[in-house]
Amino acid sequence: MEYISELFLIFRDIIAYAIPGAILAWYFYYYKRRELLGGFWGGFVIGTIGAVLLDFALSTFFIDVVNWLMKPRIGNDQYVTRINLIAAFIGAALFVYILNHINHDRERRR
């Protein structure tokens, strides 16, 4: 039973990392109409990788600055998620922005 709950926590963390990657890929690809290497899915993968890397790199810094925003809680001890949401969004934004500039900031053809 403990194995299943650990798998659920890992799955929840993967989803929490993928959401900022998807949002930023959508923003650059559909809203700003920028050409991304691999299209929307390439931006999604790169944004998710950026979310993971910056979460690991900046997690302790952000915990000291804004603890609740990073680790939202329900009640006293129940965490909504185990990841740093701010670092995940910054990482996704940074990596999709870099991917956009690899393609020389071109707009997509309509």
mmCIF file of N, CA and C in Angstrom:
data_model
loop_
_atom_site.group_PDB
_atom_site.id
_atom_site.type_symbol
_atom_site.label_atom_id
_atom_site.label_comp_id
_atom_site.label_asym_id
_atom_site.label_seq_id
_atom_site.Cartn_x
_atom_site.Cartn_y
_atom_site.Cartn_z
ATOM 1 N N MET A 1 0.822 -1.196 0.000
ATOM 2 C CA MET A 1 0.000 0.000 0.000
ATOM 3 C C MET A 1 0.867 1.262 0.000
ATOM 4 N N GLU A 2 1.981 1.193 0.721
ATOM 5 C CA GLU A 2 2.891 2.341 0.758
ATOM 6 C C GLU A 2 3.503 2.592 -0.619
ATOM 7 N N TYR A 3 3.736 1.517 -1.367
ATOM 8 C CA TYR A 3 4.280 1.625 -2.715
ATOM 9 C C TYR A 3 3.321 2.396 -3.627
ATOM 10 N N ILE A 4 2.039 2.115 -3.514
ATOM 11 C CA ILE A 4 1.043 2.787 -4.348
ATOM 12 C C ILE A 4 0.955 4.268 -4.000
ATOM 13 N N SER A 5 1.010 4.588 -2.714
ATOM 14 C CA SER A 5 0.942 6.002 -2.337
ATOM 15 C C SER A 5 2.191 6.758 -2.797
ATOM 16 N N GLU A 6 3.352 6.104 -2.788
ATOM 17 C CA GLU A 6 4.571 6.748 -3.288
ATOM 18 C C GLU A 6 4.481 6.967 -4.801
ATOM 19 N N LEU A 7 3.933 6.004 -5.529
ATOM 20 C CA LEU A 7 3.731 6.177 -6.969
ATOM 21 C C LEU A 7 2.770 7.326 -7.258
ATOM 22 N N PHE A 8 1.733 7.451 -6.437
ATOM 23 C CA PHE A 8 0.791 8.556 -6.603
ATOM 24 C C PHE A 8 1.485 9.895 -6.383
ATOM 25 N N LEU A 9 2.357 9.981 -5.376
ATOM 26 C CA LEU A 9 3.083 11.227 -5.121
ATOM 27 C C LEU A 9 4.010 11.575 -6.282
ATOM 28 N N ILE A 10 4.677 10.580 -6.842
ATOM 29 C CA ILE A 10 5.558 10.814 -7.984
ATOM 30 C C ILE A 10 4.744 11.275 -9.194
ATOM 31 N N PHE A 11 3.611 10.628 -9.445
ATOM 32 C CA PHE A 11 2.741 11.018 -10.554
ATOM 33 C C PHE A 11 2.242 12.447 -10.375
ATOM 34 N N ARG A 12 1.874 12.800 -9.158
ATOM 35 C CA ARG A 12 1.392 14.152 -8.870
ATOM 36 C C ARG A 12 2.502 15.179 -9.108
ATOM 37 N N ASP A 13 3.739 14.843 -8.736
ATOM 38 C CA ASP A 13 4.854 15.756 -8.979
ATOM 39 C C ASP A 13 5.125 15.929 -10.473
ATOM 40 N N ILE A 14 5.035 14.848 -11.238
ATOM 41 C CA ILE A 14 5.240 14.936 -12.687
ATOM 42 C C ILE A 14 4.192 15.851 -13.316
ATOM 43 N N ILE A 15 2.949 15.707 -12.895
ATOM 44 C CA ILE A 15 1.878 16.567 -13.409
ATOM 45 C C ILE A 15 2.140 18.025 -13.025
ATOM 46 N N ALA A 16 2.594 18.243 -11.786
ATOM 47 C CA ALA A 16 2.854 19.609 -11.328
ATOM 48 C C ALA A 16 4.014 20.241 -12.092
ATOM 49 N N TYR A 17 4.990 19.459 -12.529
ATOM 50 C CA TYR A 17 6.069 19.991 -13.363
ATOM 51 C C TYR A 17 5.589 20.228 -14.796
ATOM 52 N N ALA A 18 4.698 19.390 -15.296
ATOM 53 C CA ALA A 18 4.253 19.489 -16.683
ATOM 54 C C ALA A 18 3.314 20.674 -16.909
ATOM 55 N N ILE A 19 2.560 21.069 -15.903
ATOM 56 C CA ILE A 19 1.595 22.165 -16.074
ATOM 57 C C ILE A 19 2.275 23.480 -16.458
ATOM 58 N N PRO A 20 3.331 23.925 -15.750
ATOM 59 C CA PRO A 20 3.994 25.164 -16.202
ATOM 60 C C PRO A 20 4.595 25.032 -17.598
ATOM 61 N N GLY A 21 5.155 23.856 -17.922
ATOM 62 C CA GLY A 21 5.698 23.645 -19.260
ATOM 63 C C GLY A 21 4.634 23.770 -20.333
ATOM 64 N N ALA A 22 3.457 23.220 -20.077
ATOM 65 C CA ALA A 22 2.361 23.291 -21.042
ATOM 66 C C ALA A 22 1.833 24.714 -21.183
ATOM 67 N N ILE A 23 1.700 25.409 -20.067
ATOM 68 C CA ILE A 23 1.184 26.780 -20.111
ATOM 69 C C ILE A 23 2.129 27.688 -20.891
ATOM 70 N N LEU A 24 3.422 27.580 -20.618
ATOM 71 C CA LEU A 24 4.380 28.443 -21.314
ATOM 72 C C LEU A 24 4.536 28.065 -22.772
ATOM 73 N N ALA A 25 4.468 26.778 -23.100
ATOM 74 C CA ALA A 25 4.520 26.371 -24.506
ATOM 75 C C ALA A 25 3.300 26.897 -25.252
ATOM 76 N N TRP A 26 2.128 26.821 -24.631
ATOM 77 C CA TRP A 26 0.915 27.360 -25.254
ATOM 78 C C TRP A 26 1.060 28.866 -25.470
ATOM 79 N N TYR A 27 1.575 29.558 -24.458
ATOM 80 C CA TYR A 27 1.720 31.013 -24.548
ATOM 81 C C TYR A 27 2.616 31.394 -25.722
ATOM 82 N N PHE A 28 3.778 30.772 -25.843
ATOM 83 C CA PHE A 28 4.700 31.132 -26.917
ATOM 84 C C PHE A 28 4.200 30.651 -28.277
ATOM 85 N N TYR A 29 3.618 29.452 -28.334
ATOM 86 C CA TYR A 29 3.275 28.867 -29.631
ATOM 87 C C TYR A 29 1.944 29.381 -30.173
ATOM 88 N N TYR A 30 0.922 29.420 -29.332
ATOM 89 C CA TYR A 30 -0.402 29.805 -29.824
ATOM 90 C C TYR A 30 -0.713 31.285 -29.606
ATOM 91 N N TYR A 31 -0.407 31.831 -28.458
ATOM 92 C CA TYR A 31 -0.761 33.216 -28.168
ATOM 93 C C TYR A 31 0.185 34.193 -28.862
ATOM 94 N N LYS A 32 1.500 33.999 -28.673
ATOM 95 C CA LYS A 32 2.464 34.894 -29.318
ATOM 96 C C LYS A 32 2.789 34.461 -30.742
ATOM 97 N N ARG A 33 2.336 33.258 -31.125
ATOM 98 C CA ARG A 33 2.537 32.708 -32.459
ATOM 99 C C ARG A 33 4.012 32.657 -32.838
ATOM 100 N N ARG A 34 4.828 32.166 -31.945
ATOM 101 C CA ARG A 34 6.258 32.015 -32.196
ATOM 102 C C ARG A 34 6.554 30.606 -32.676
ATOM 103 N N GLU A 35 7.513 30.505 -33.572
ATOM 104 C CA GLU A 35 7.954 29.207 -34.062
ATOM 105 C C GLU A 35 8.877 28.590 -33.020
ATOM 106 N N LEU A 36 8.529 27.426 -32.523
ATOM 107 C CA LEU A 36 9.356 26.719 -31.553
ATOM 108 C C LEU A 36 9.887 25.448 -32.194
ATOM 109 N N LEU A 37 11.105 25.087 -31.853
ATOM 110 C CA LEU A 37 11.695 23.852 -32.336
ATOM 111 C C LEU A 37 10.845 22.685 -31.840
ATOM 112 N N GLY A 38 10.235 21.951 -32.734
ATOM 113 C CA GLY A 38 9.350 20.867 -32.340
ATOM 114 C C GLY A 38 7.915 21.310 -32.144
ATOM 115 N N GLY A 39 7.609 22.555 -32.440
ATOM 116 C CA GLY A 39 6.254 23.062 -32.292
ATOM 117 C C GLY A 39 5.830 23.135 -30.838
ATOM 118 N N PHE A 40 4.534 22.965 -30.610
ATOM 119 C CA PHE A 40 4.005 23.030 -29.247
ATOM 120 C C PHE A 40 4.627 21.952 -28.369
ATOM 121 N N TRP A 41 4.733 20.731 -28.890
ATOM 122 C CA TRP A 41 5.235 19.622 -28.070
ATOM 123 C C TRP A 41 6.711 19.790 -27.735
ATOM 124 N N GLY A 42 7.486 20.336 -28.632
ATOM 125 C CA GLY A 42 8.882 20.627 -28.318
ATOM 126 C C GLY A 42 8.998 21.664 -27.220
ATOM 127 N N GLY A 43 8.171 22.710 -27.308
ATOM 128 C CA GLY A 43 8.145 23.720 -26.256
ATOM 129 C C GLY A 43 7.678 23.156 -24.934
ATOM 130 N N PHE A 44 6.713 22.240 -24.991
ATOM 131 C CA PHE A 44 6.204 21.592 -23.779
ATOM 132 C C PHE A 44 7.300 20.781 -23.087
ATOM 133 N N VAL A 45 8.042 19.995 -23.862
ATOM 134 C CA VAL A 45 9.114 19.170 -23.282
ATOM 135 C C VAL A 45 10.210 20.055 -22.702
ATOM 136 N N ILE A 46 10.638 21.060 -23.446
ATOM 137 C CA ILE A 46 11.695 21.951 -22.970
ATOM 138 C C ILE A 46 11.227 22.743 -21.757
ATOM 139 N N GLY A 47 9.988 23.202 -21.758
ATOM 140 C CA GLY A 47 9.452 23.923 -20.606
ATOM 141 C C GLY A 47 9.388 23.053 -19.366
ATOM 142 N N THR A 48 9.015 21.792 -19.532
ATOM 143 C CA THR A 48 8.956 20.868 -18.399
ATOM 144 C C THR A 48 10.352 20.586 -17.862
ATOM 145 N N ILE A 49 11.320 20.412 -18.745
ATOM 146 C CA ILE A 49 12.703 20.211 -18.303
ATOM 147 C C ILE A 49 13.196 21.443 -17.552
ATOM 148 N N GLY A 50 12.881 22.619 -18.056
ATOM 149 C CA GLY A 50 13.272 23.848 -17.362
ATOM 150 C C GLY A 50 12.620 23.965 -16.000
ATOM 151 N N ALA A 51 11.365 23.550 -15.898
ATOM 152 C CA ALA A 51 10.672 23.587 -14.611
ATOM 153 C C ALA A 51 11.358 22.678 -13.597
ATOM 154 N N VAL A 52 11.738 21.490 -14.028
ATOM 155 C CA VAL A 52 12.403 20.543 -13.126
ATOM 156 C C VAL A 52 13.768 21.072 -12.700
ATOM 157 N N LEU A 53 14.564 21.532 -13.654
ATOM 158 C CA LEU A 53 15.922 21.978 -13.332
ATOM 159 C C LEU A 53 15.934 23.194 -12.419
ATOM 160 N N LEU A 54 15.103 24.177 -12.706
ATOM 161 C CA LEU A 54 15.100 25.365 -11.852
ATOM 162 C C LEU A 54 14.460 25.102 -10.508
ATOM 163 N N ASP A 55 13.540 24.162 -10.438
ATOM 164 C CA ASP A 55 13.000 23.793 -9.133
ATOM 165 C C ASP A 55 14.104 23.224 -8.250
ATOM 166 N N PHE A 56 14.928 22.349 -8.814
ATOM 167 C CA PHE A 56 16.025 21.787 -8.026
ATOM 168 C C PHE A 56 17.064 22.847 -7.672
ATOM 169 N N ALA A 57 17.335 23.770 -8.591
ATOM 170 C CA ALA A 57 18.376 24.770 -8.361
ATOM 171 C C ALA A 57 17.951 25.854 -7.380
ATOM 172 N N LEU A 58 16.688 26.273 -7.415
ATOM 173 C CA LEU A 58 16.253 27.418 -6.622
ATOM 174 C C LEU A 58 15.349 27.067 -5.453
ATOM 175 N N SER A 59 15.125 25.811 -5.224
ATOM 176 C CA SER A 59 14.141 25.409 -4.229
ATOM 177 C C SER A 59 14.450 25.938 -2.837
ATOM 178 N N THR A 60 15.662 25.794 -2.345
ATOM 179 C CA THR A 60 15.966 26.231 -0.978
ATOM 180 C C THR A 60 15.917 27.746 -0.849
ATOM 181 N N PHE A 61 16.325 28.479 -1.877
ATOM 182 C CA PHE A 61 16.262 29.933 -1.823
ATOM 183 C C PHE A 61 14.821 30.407 -1.675
ATOM 184 N N PHE A 62 13.934 29.872 -2.501
ATOM 185 C CA PHE A 62 12.544 30.295 -2.447
ATOM 186 C C PHE A 62 11.840 29.855 -1.174
ATOM 187 N N ILE A 63 12.233 28.735 -0.608
ATOM 188 C CA ILE A 63 11.607 28.283 0.637
ATOM 189 C C ILE A 63 11.843 29.305 1.732
ATOM 190 N N ASP A 64 13.029 29.880 1.767
ATOM 191 C CA ASP A 64 13.326 30.899 2.766
ATOM 192 C C ASP A 64 12.547 32.189 2.510
ATOM 193 N N VAL A 65 12.294 32.522 1.267
ATOM 194 C CA VAL A 65 11.660 33.796 0.935
ATOM 195 C C VAL A 65 10.139 33.740 1.066
ATOM 196 N N VAL A 66 9.512 32.831 0.375
ATOM 197 C CA VAL A 66 8.048 32.735 0.404
ATOM 198 C C VAL A 66 7.632 31.280 0.574
ATOM 199 N N ASN A 67 7.622 30.825 1.792
ATOM 200 C CA ASN A 67 7.394 29.410 2.068
ATOM 201 C C ASN A 67 6.017 28.944 1.617
ATOM 202 N N TRP A 68 4.992 29.676 1.888
ATOM 203 C CA TRP A 68 3.670 29.166 1.547
ATOM 204 C C TRP A 68 3.421 29.121 0.045
ATOM 205 N N LEU A 69 3.901 30.125 -0.693
ATOM 206 C CA LEU A 69 3.686 30.123 -2.138
ATOM 207 C C LEU A 69 4.378 28.955 -2.814
ATOM 208 N N MET A 70 5.479 28.546 -2.230
ATOM 209 C CA MET A 70 6.228 27.456 -2.827
ATOM 210 C C MET A 70 5.688 26.097 -2.436
ATOM 211 N N LYS A 71 5.252 25.969 -1.212
ATOM 212 C CA LYS A 71 4.735 24.698 -0.705
ATOM 213 C C LYS A 71 3.355 24.941 -0.120
ATOM 214 N N PRO A 72 2.360 25.099 -0.959
ATOM 215 C CA PRO A 72 1.023 25.392 -0.448
ATOM 216 C C PRO A 72 0.538 24.296 0.494
ATOM 217 N N ARG A 73 -0.056 24.715 1.596
ATOM 218 C CA ARG A 73 -0.511 23.764 2.605
ATOM 219 C C ARG A 73 -2.016 23.848 2.772
ATOM 220 N N ILE A 74 -2.569 22.726 3.165
ATOM 221 C CA ILE A 74 -3.951 22.665 3.615
ATOM 222 C C ILE A 74 -3.870 22.321 5.091
ATOM 223 N N GLY A 75 -4.319 23.217 5.937
ATOM 224 C CA GLY A 75 -4.195 22.971 7.373
ATOM 225 C C GLY A 75 -2.776 23.207 7.846
ATOM 226 N N ASN A 76 -2.324 22.420 8.806
ATOM 227 C CA ASN A 76 -0.994 22.618 9.378
ATOM 228 C C ASN A 76 0.098 21.838 8.664
ATOM 229 N N ASP A 77 -0.152 20.580 8.327
ATOM 230 C CA ASP A 77 0.925 19.734 7.819
ATOM 231 C C ASP A 77 0.674 19.118 6.453
ATOM 232 N N GLN A 78 -0.489 19.274 5.884
ATOM 233 C CA GLN A 78 -0.811 18.616 4.620
ATOM 234 C C GLN A 78 -0.407 19.502 3.440
ATOM 235 N N TYR A 79 0.606 19.071 2.681
ATOM 236 C CA TYR A 79 1.039 19.812 1.498
ATOM 237 C C TYR A 79 0.127 19.503 0.317
ATOM 238 N N VAL A 80 -0.160 20.520 -0.490
ATOM 239 C CA VAL A 80 -0.908 20.312 -1.723
ATOM 240 C C VAL A 80 -0.017 19.598 -2.732
ATOM 241 N N THR A 81 1.239 20.017 -2.831
ATOM 242 C CA THR A 81 2.215 19.385 -3.709
ATOM 243 C C THR A 81 3.588 19.489 -3.065
ATOM 244 N N ARG A 82 4.505 18.627 -3.475
ATOM 245 C CA ARG A 82 5.834 18.628 -2.876
ATOM 246 C C ARG A 82 6.841 19.461 -3.661
ATOM 247 N N ILE A 83 6.428 20.092 -4.732
ATOM 248 C CA ILE A 83 7.388 20.836 -5.545
ATOM 249 C C ILE A 83 7.231 22.333 -5.348
ATOM 250 N N ASN A 84 8.251 23.061 -5.757
ATOM 251 C CA ASN A 84 8.286 24.511 -5.682
ATOM 252 C C ASN A 84 7.603 25.065 -6.929
ATOM 253 N N LEU A 85 6.409 25.601 -6.764
ATOM 254 C CA LEU A 85 5.632 26.047 -7.924
ATOM 255 C C LEU A 85 6.243 27.266 -8.601
ATOM 256 N N ILE A 86 6.799 28.177 -7.835
ATOM 257 C CA ILE A 86 7.396 29.381 -8.417
ATOM 258 C C ILE A 86 8.608 29.013 -9.261
ATOM 259 N N ALA A 87 9.494 28.194 -8.729
ATOM 260 C CA ALA A 87 10.678 27.785 -9.482
ATOM 261 C C ALA A 87 10.292 26.985 -10.720
ATOM 262 N N ALA A 88 9.240 26.197 -10.625
ATOM 263 C CA ALA A 88 8.793 25.426 -11.784
ATOM 264 C C ALA A 88 8.319 26.352 -12.902
ATOM 265 N N PHE A 89 7.537 27.385 -12.573
ATOM 266 C CA PHE A 89 7.072 28.327 -13.596
ATOM 267 C C PHE A 89 8.228 29.147 -14.165
ATOM 268 N N ILE A 90 9.151 29.571 -13.322
ATOM 269 C CA ILE A 90 10.300 30.334 -13.820
ATOM 270 C C ILE A 90 11.149 29.467 -14.739
ATOM 271 N N GLY A 91 11.372 28.228 -14.348
ATOM 272 C CA GLY A 91 12.160 27.318 -15.180
ATOM 273 C C GLY A 91 11.510 27.055 -16.519
ATOM 274 N N ALA A 92 10.205 26.820 -16.517
ATOM 275 C CA ALA A 92 9.498 26.585 -17.775
ATOM 276 C C ALA A 92 9.569 27.818 -18.669
ATOM 277 N N ALA A 93 9.347 28.998 -18.090
ATOM 278 C CA ALA A 93 9.388 30.235 -18.872
ATOM 279 C C ALA A 93 10.776 30.479 -19.445
ATOM 280 N N LEU A 94 11.802 30.272 -18.646
ATOM 281 C CA LEU A 94 13.171 30.500 -19.098
ATOM 282 C C LEU A 94 13.543 29.564 -20.243
ATOM 283 N N PHE A 95 13.223 28.285 -20.108
ATOM 284 C CA PHE A 95 13.633 27.335 -21.129
ATOM 285 C C PHE A 95 12.833 27.501 -22.426
ATOM 286 N N VAL A 96 11.544 27.814 -22.353
ATOM 287 C CA VAL A 96 10.777 28.050 -23.582
ATOM 288 C C VAL A 96 11.227 29.357 -24.235
ATOM 289 N N TYR A 97 11.583 30.357 -23.435
ATOM 290 C CA TYR A 97 12.113 31.615 -23.969
ATOM 291 C C TYR A 97 13.425 31.361 -24.720
ATOM 292 N N ILE A 98 14.304 30.557 -24.132
ATOM 293 C CA ILE A 98 15.568 30.215 -24.800
ATOM 294 C C ILE A 98 15.295 29.445 -26.086
ATOM 295 N N LEU A 99 14.354 28.490 -26.039
ATOM 296 C CA LEU A 99 13.999 27.733 -27.232
ATOM 297 C C LEU A 99 13.465 28.659 -28.320
ATOM 298 N N ASN A 100 12.691 29.663 -27.938
ATOM 299 C CA ASN A 100 12.168 30.635 -28.894
ATOM 300 C C ASN A 100 13.312 31.394 -29.561
ATOM 301 N N HIS A 101 14.328 31.743 -28.812
ATOM 302 C CA HIS A 101 15.439 32.500 -29.389
ATOM 303 C C HIS A 101 16.394 31.623 -30.184
ATOM 304 N N ILE A 102 16.387 30.324 -29.954
ATOM 305 C CA ILE A 102 17.158 29.427 -30.813
ATOM 306 C C ILE A 102 16.610 29.494 -32.236
ATOM 307 N N ASN A 103 15.313 29.670 -32.362
ATOM 308 C CA ASN A 103 14.671 29.817 -33.673
ATOM 309 C C ASN A 103 14.643 31.264 -34.136
ATOM 310 N N HIS A 104 15.459 32.115 -33.561
ATOM 311 C CA HIS A 104 15.605 33.514 -33.962
ATOM 312 C C HIS A 104 14.313 34.303 -33.823
ATOM 313 N N ASP A 105 13.487 33.943 -32.848
ATOM 314 C CA ASP A 105 12.273 34.692 -32.509
ATOM 315 C C ASP A 105 11.344 34.872 -33.713
ATOM 316 N N ARG A 106 11.244 33.827 -34.547
ATOM 317 C CA ARG A 106 10.393 33.908 -35.737
ATOM 318 C C ARG A 106 8.935 33.663 -35.381
ATOM 319 N N GLU A 107 8.058 34.331 -36.112
ATOM 320 C CA GLU A 107 6.627 34.066 -35.971
ATOM 321 C C GLU A 107 6.260 32.872 -36.833
ATOM 322 N N ARG A 108 5.224 32.147 -36.401
ATOM 323 C CA ARG A 108 4.736 31.018 -37.180
ATOM 324 C C ARG A 108 3.967 31.517 -38.384
ATOM 325 N N ARG A 109 3.970 30.707 -39.434
ATOM 326 C CA ARG A 109 3.146 31.027 -40.604
ATOM 327 C C ARG A 109 1.701 30.746 -40.267
ATOM 328 N N ARG A 110 0.844 31.549 -40.782
ATOM 329 C CA ARG A 110 -0.591 31.389 -40.466
ATOM 330 C C ARG A 110 -1.259 30.432 -41.387
#
